[in-house]
mmCIF file with all atom_site columns, C-alpha atoms in Angstrom:
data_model
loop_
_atom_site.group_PDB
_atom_site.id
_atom_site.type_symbol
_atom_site.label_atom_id
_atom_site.label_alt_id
_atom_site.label_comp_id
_atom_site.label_asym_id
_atom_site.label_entity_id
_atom_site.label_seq_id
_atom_site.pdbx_PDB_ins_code
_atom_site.Cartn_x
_atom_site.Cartn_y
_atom_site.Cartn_z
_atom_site.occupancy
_atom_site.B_iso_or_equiv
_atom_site.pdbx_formal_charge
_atom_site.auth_seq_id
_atom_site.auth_comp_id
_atom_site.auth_asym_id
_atom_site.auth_atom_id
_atom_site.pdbx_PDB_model_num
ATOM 1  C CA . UNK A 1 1  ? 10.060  1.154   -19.965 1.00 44.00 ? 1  UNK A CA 1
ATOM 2  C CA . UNK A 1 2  ? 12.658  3.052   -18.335 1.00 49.00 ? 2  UNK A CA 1
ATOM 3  C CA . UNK A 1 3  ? 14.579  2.454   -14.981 1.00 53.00 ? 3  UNK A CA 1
ATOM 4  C CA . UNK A 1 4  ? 12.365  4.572   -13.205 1.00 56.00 ? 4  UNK A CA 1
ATOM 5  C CA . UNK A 1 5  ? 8.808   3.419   -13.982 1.00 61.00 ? 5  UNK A CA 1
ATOM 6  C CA . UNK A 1 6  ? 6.777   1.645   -11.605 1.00 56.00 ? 6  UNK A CA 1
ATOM 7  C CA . UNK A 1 7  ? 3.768   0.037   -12.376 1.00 59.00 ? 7  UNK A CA 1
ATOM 8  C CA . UNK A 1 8  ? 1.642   -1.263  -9.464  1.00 55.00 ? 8  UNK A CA 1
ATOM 9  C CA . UNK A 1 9  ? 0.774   -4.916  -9.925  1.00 57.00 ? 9  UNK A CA 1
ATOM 10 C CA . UNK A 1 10 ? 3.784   -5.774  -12.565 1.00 50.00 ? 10 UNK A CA 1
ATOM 11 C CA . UNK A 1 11 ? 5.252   -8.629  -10.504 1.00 57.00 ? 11 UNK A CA 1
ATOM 12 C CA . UNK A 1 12 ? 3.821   -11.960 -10.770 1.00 57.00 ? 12 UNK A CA 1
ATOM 13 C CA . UNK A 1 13 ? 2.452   -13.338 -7.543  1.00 63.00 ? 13 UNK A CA 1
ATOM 14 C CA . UNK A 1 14 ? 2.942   -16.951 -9.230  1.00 69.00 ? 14 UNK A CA 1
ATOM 15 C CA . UNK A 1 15 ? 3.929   -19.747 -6.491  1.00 74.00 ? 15 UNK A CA 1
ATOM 16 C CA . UNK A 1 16 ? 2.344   -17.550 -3.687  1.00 76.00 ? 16 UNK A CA 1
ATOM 17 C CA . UNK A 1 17 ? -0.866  -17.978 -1.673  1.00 82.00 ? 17 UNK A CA 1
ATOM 18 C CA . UNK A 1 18 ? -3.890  -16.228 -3.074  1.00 86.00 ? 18 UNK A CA 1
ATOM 19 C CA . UNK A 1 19 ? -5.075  -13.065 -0.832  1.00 86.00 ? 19 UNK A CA 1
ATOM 20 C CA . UNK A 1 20 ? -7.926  -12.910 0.252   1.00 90.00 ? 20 UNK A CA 1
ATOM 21 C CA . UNK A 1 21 ? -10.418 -10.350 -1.723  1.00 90.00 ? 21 UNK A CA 1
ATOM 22 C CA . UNK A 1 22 ? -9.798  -7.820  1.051   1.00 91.00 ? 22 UNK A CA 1
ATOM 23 C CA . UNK A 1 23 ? -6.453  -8.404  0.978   1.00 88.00 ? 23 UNK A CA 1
ATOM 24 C CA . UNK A 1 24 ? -5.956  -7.945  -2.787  1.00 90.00 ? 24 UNK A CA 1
ATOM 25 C CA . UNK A 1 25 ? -8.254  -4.849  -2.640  1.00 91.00 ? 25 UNK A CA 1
ATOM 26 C CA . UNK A 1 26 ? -5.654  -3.035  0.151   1.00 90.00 ? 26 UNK A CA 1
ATOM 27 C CA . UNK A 1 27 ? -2.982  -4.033  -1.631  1.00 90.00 ? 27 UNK A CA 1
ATOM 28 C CA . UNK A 1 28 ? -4.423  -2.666  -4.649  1.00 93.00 ? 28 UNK A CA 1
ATOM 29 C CA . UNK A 1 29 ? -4.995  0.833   -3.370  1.00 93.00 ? 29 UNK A CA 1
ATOM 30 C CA . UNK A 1 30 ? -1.649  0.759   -1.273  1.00 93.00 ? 30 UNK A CA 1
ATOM 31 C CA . UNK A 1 31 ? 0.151   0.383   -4.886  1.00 94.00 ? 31 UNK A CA 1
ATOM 32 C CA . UNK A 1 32 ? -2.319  2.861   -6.466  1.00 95.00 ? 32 UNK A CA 1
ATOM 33 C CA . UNK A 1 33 ? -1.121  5.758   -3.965  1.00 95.00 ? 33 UNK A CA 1
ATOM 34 C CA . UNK A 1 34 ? 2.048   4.674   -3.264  1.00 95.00 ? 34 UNK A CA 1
ATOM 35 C CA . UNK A 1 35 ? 2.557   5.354   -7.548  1.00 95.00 ? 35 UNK A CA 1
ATOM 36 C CA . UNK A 1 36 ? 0.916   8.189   -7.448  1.00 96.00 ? 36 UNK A CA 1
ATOM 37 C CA . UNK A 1 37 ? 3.101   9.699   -4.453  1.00 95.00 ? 37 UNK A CA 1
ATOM 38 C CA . UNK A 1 38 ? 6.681   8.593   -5.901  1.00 95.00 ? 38 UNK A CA 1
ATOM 39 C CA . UNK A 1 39 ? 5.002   10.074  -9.299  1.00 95.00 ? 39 UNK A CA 1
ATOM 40 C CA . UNK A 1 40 ? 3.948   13.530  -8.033  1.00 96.00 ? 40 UNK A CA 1
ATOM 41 C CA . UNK A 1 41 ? 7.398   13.522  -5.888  1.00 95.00 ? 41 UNK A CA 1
ATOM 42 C CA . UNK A 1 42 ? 10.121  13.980  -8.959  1.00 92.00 ? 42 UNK A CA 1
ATOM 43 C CA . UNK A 1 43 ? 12.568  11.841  -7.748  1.00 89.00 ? 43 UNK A CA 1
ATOM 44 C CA . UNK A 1 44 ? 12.620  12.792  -3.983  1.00 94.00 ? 44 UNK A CA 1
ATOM 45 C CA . UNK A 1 45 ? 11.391  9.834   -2.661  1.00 95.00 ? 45 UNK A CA 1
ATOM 46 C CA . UNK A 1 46 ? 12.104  6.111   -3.740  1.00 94.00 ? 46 UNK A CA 1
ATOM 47 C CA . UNK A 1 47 ? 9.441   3.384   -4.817  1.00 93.00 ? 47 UNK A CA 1
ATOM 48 C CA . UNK A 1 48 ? 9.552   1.638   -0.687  1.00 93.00 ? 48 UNK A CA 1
ATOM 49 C CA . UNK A 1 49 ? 9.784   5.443   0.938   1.00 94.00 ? 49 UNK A CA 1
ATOM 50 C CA . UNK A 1 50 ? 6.495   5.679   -1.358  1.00 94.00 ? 50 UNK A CA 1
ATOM 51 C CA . UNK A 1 51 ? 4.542   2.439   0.008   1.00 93.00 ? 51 UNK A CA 1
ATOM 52 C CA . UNK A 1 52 ? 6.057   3.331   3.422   1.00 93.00 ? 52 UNK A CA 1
ATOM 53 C CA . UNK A 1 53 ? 4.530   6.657   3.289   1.00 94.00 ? 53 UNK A CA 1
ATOM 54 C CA . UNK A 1 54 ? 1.544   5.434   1.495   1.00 94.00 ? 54 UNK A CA 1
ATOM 55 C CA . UNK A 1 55 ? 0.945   2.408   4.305   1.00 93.00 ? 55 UNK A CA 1
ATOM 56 C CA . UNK A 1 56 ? 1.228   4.836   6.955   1.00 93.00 ? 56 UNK A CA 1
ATOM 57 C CA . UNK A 1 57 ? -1.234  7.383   5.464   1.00 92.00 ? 57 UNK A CA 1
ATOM 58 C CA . UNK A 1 58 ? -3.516  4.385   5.159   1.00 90.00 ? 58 UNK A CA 1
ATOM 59 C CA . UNK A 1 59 ? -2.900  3.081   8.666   1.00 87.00 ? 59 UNK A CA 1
ATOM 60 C CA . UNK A 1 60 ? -4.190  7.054   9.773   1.00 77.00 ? 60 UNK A CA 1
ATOM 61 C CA . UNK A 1 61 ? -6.849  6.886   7.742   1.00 74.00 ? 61 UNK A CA 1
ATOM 62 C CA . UNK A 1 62 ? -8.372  3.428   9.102   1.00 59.00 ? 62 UNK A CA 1
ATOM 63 C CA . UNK A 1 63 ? -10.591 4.272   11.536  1.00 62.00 ? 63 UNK A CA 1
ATOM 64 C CA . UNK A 1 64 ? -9.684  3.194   15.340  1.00 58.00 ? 64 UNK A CA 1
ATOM 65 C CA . UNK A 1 65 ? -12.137 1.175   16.980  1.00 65.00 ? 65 UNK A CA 1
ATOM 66 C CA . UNK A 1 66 ? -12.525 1.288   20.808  1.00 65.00 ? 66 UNK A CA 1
ATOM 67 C CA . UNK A 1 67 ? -12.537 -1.624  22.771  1.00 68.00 ? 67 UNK A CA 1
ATOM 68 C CA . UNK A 1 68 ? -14.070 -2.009  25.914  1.00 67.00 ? 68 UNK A CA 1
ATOM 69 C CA . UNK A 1 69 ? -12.327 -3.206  29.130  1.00 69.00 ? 69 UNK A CA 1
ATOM 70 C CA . UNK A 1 70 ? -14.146 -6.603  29.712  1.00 65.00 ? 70 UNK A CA 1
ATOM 71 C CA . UNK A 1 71 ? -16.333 -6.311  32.824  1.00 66.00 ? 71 UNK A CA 1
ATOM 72 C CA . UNK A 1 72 ? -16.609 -8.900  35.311  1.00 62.00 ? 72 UNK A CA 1
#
């Protein structure tokens, strides 16, 4: 492996709280296209501008609910 591989999921989460299975499965696809972004970029953007730009693409993505003023 060189210095510039990245493999989502490599790091142990061992002595940290277990996420919950919605958690784990954001997480999952935040690493899966924030690899795929610093891959397909060729060295122009670093591994956190990648889950930066990948977490904000998500955070567009998520639909907005609207909440209603509460009525009295």
């Amino acid at each position: 492996m060189t210095d510039h591989d990245f493999t989502p999921g490599r790091r142990s989460r061992k002595g940290r709280p277990s996420m919950s299975p919605e958690a784990q499965a954001i997480a999952d696809e935040l690493a899966r296209r924030a690899a795929q972004m610093w891959a397909e970029s060729d060295g122009g953007l670093s591994i956190r501008e990648a889950v930066e730009l990948a977490a904000f693409r998500m955070g567009v993505e998520v639909p907005q609910t609207v909440t209603e003023p509460a009525v009295e």
